[in-house]
Amino acid sequence: MHTRHRTVLLACALGALLAAVAVCADAAAPARAATSALPPHGIWASVTGSAATSERWVAVAQGPGGALYAGGSVVSGTASSTSDLLVAKFSGNDKAADHLLWSDTWDNPAAHLADQVTAIAVDRSGALIAVGTTRSTSDGREWVVAKWSSAGAKLWQQTFAASAGKDWSAEATDVVCNAAGAIYVCGTAQTGTHGGHAVSSLVVRKLRGSDGHLLWMHAYAGPANSANVGARLALDGSSNVFCTGRGTSARGDNDIVTVRLAAGSGRQAWVRRIGAVHRNDQGVDLAVRSGKLWVAGFEQGSAGNQVVALARYTLSGHRLWLRTWLELPKTIEHPHALAVDAHGNAVVVGAGNNVPVTRQHAFVLHYNAAGRLTWWRRAYGSASGRAVWNDVVADSAGRIWTAGSSVTGSTQLLIAARYSAAGVQSWTSVWTGPDGRGATGNALCFAGSGIFVGGTVSTPLAGIDALGVKLSK
């Protein structure tokens, strides 16, 4: 599939001259950002799409040599049921005339229905692995795992159905690679129905990097007739696997569930649960650092609220502490991403809203290694709008970068910010895209001397294109 592409460049020295509207902690709603070819602190922006389709990036990653990668979907027309996988590689050279090195799509030839990327990873050779979902006419929603070479040649793809011949649901949600090139994927697979509800397992698969051959699979089924979901996974230095998500408890409600699996065999070493009685709780992200494991998620409270939950474990499964956070008694907090720095400080970002919902705020929570909340910050999209931080990264010095979206009036804005280790907001970037019609920030990664944000941009033709933008640190 051919898509139009444009790259916008700006010298770093001009970044300070761009108009900006700050997204400040505890501040009033920002006005609409000024139209500009680049956002404040922008180095370059890359827009990929066509008039007949809608594209978006939902995952980004940095690879060898500073190259940048993105994964998402391309929708033909207005029906999301006809989407394809979309992947791309960008140059890490800030002065390149065109940063897009290659892009490619994949459409399941068996059905030509809904194919979507949920996560990507890059191995040591610069090969890109994308995972997500595809839909088959006979087997329902399936896992899809596909690999492209560093030069953009598609090497292989594998699909995994929940059950052959049954219209059941399966979804791959995260992927990581180890130093040897092995690929680990987590997600969910339906295994049956009970009482009108789906029965499912949290599933982890290990694939051989060269051809996608399945080396082992582990399915955590929980109590009988329960629903279990895998959300995110991480590896330790020995490639032992840690996966978090949610699982039905023996009480019939949902807990935050985290499992550890052995690297070589996939054997389950332990499973840990966090959950209140008769509540629906879920793990959303996790990180392994310096021999410890952090798990972030949410717990529903008895007063109709929802709190952020953050736990720290030893790798053997001993929980060192559990902390929860709620801004106000009746707010509903939605954590989206977790980052841990070299000192064991954990940062959780997401969005929360009050009840009844009148506005949504983006939040940043900072905990030290002992589990003490050292600071937190919030940002509002508008008095009646919304703002959300979708992703976060932290460097070895404890500096933090976040990316997300806010709404002012009817316009979406891409927002990004940098915080010091002490919580001082060093800069913000608010942008409505090169045409001033709206933009979003869905994912974030380091990018050499800067950070790379993947998302969407609204076009003059009332469409949506995939947006990649590099900001200075």
PDB file of C-alpha atoms in Angstrom, residues 24 61 65 104 169 189 219 251-252 313 344 359 367 385 430:
ATOM      1  CA  CYS A  24       1.069  23.178  34.323  1.00  0.00           C
ATOM      2  CA  ALA A  61      10.732   1.885  20.079  1.00  0.00           C
ATOM      3  CA  GLY A  65      22.174   3.031  15.848  1.00  0.00           C
ATOM      4  CA  ASP A 104       4.889  -1.653   5.381  1.00  0.00           C
ATOM      5  CA  SER A 169     -11.347 -14.189  21.053  1.00  0.00           C
ATOM      6  CA  ALA A 189      -7.009 -16.567  24.748  1.00  0.00           C
ATOM      7  CA  ALA A 219      -1.558 -20.524  29.985  1.00  0.00           C
ATOM      8  CA  ARG A 251     -14.691 -14.821  45.135  1.00  0.00           C
ATOM      9  CA  GLY A 252     -15.836 -14.061  41.592  1.00  0.00           C
ATOM     10  CA  TYR A 313       8.388  -7.379  44.733  1.00  0.00           C
ATOM     11  CA  GLY A 344      14.532   2.441  42.085  1.00  0.00           C
ATOM     12  CA  ARG A 359     -13.317  16.973  33.648  1.00  0.00           C
ATOM     13  CA  TYR A 367       7.557   6.990  44.503  1.00  0.00           C
ATOM     14  CA  GLY A 385     -12.369  18.801  28.882  1.00  0.00           C
ATOM     15  CA  VAL A 430       1.479  21.546  23.422  1.00  0.00           C
TER      16      VAL A 430
END
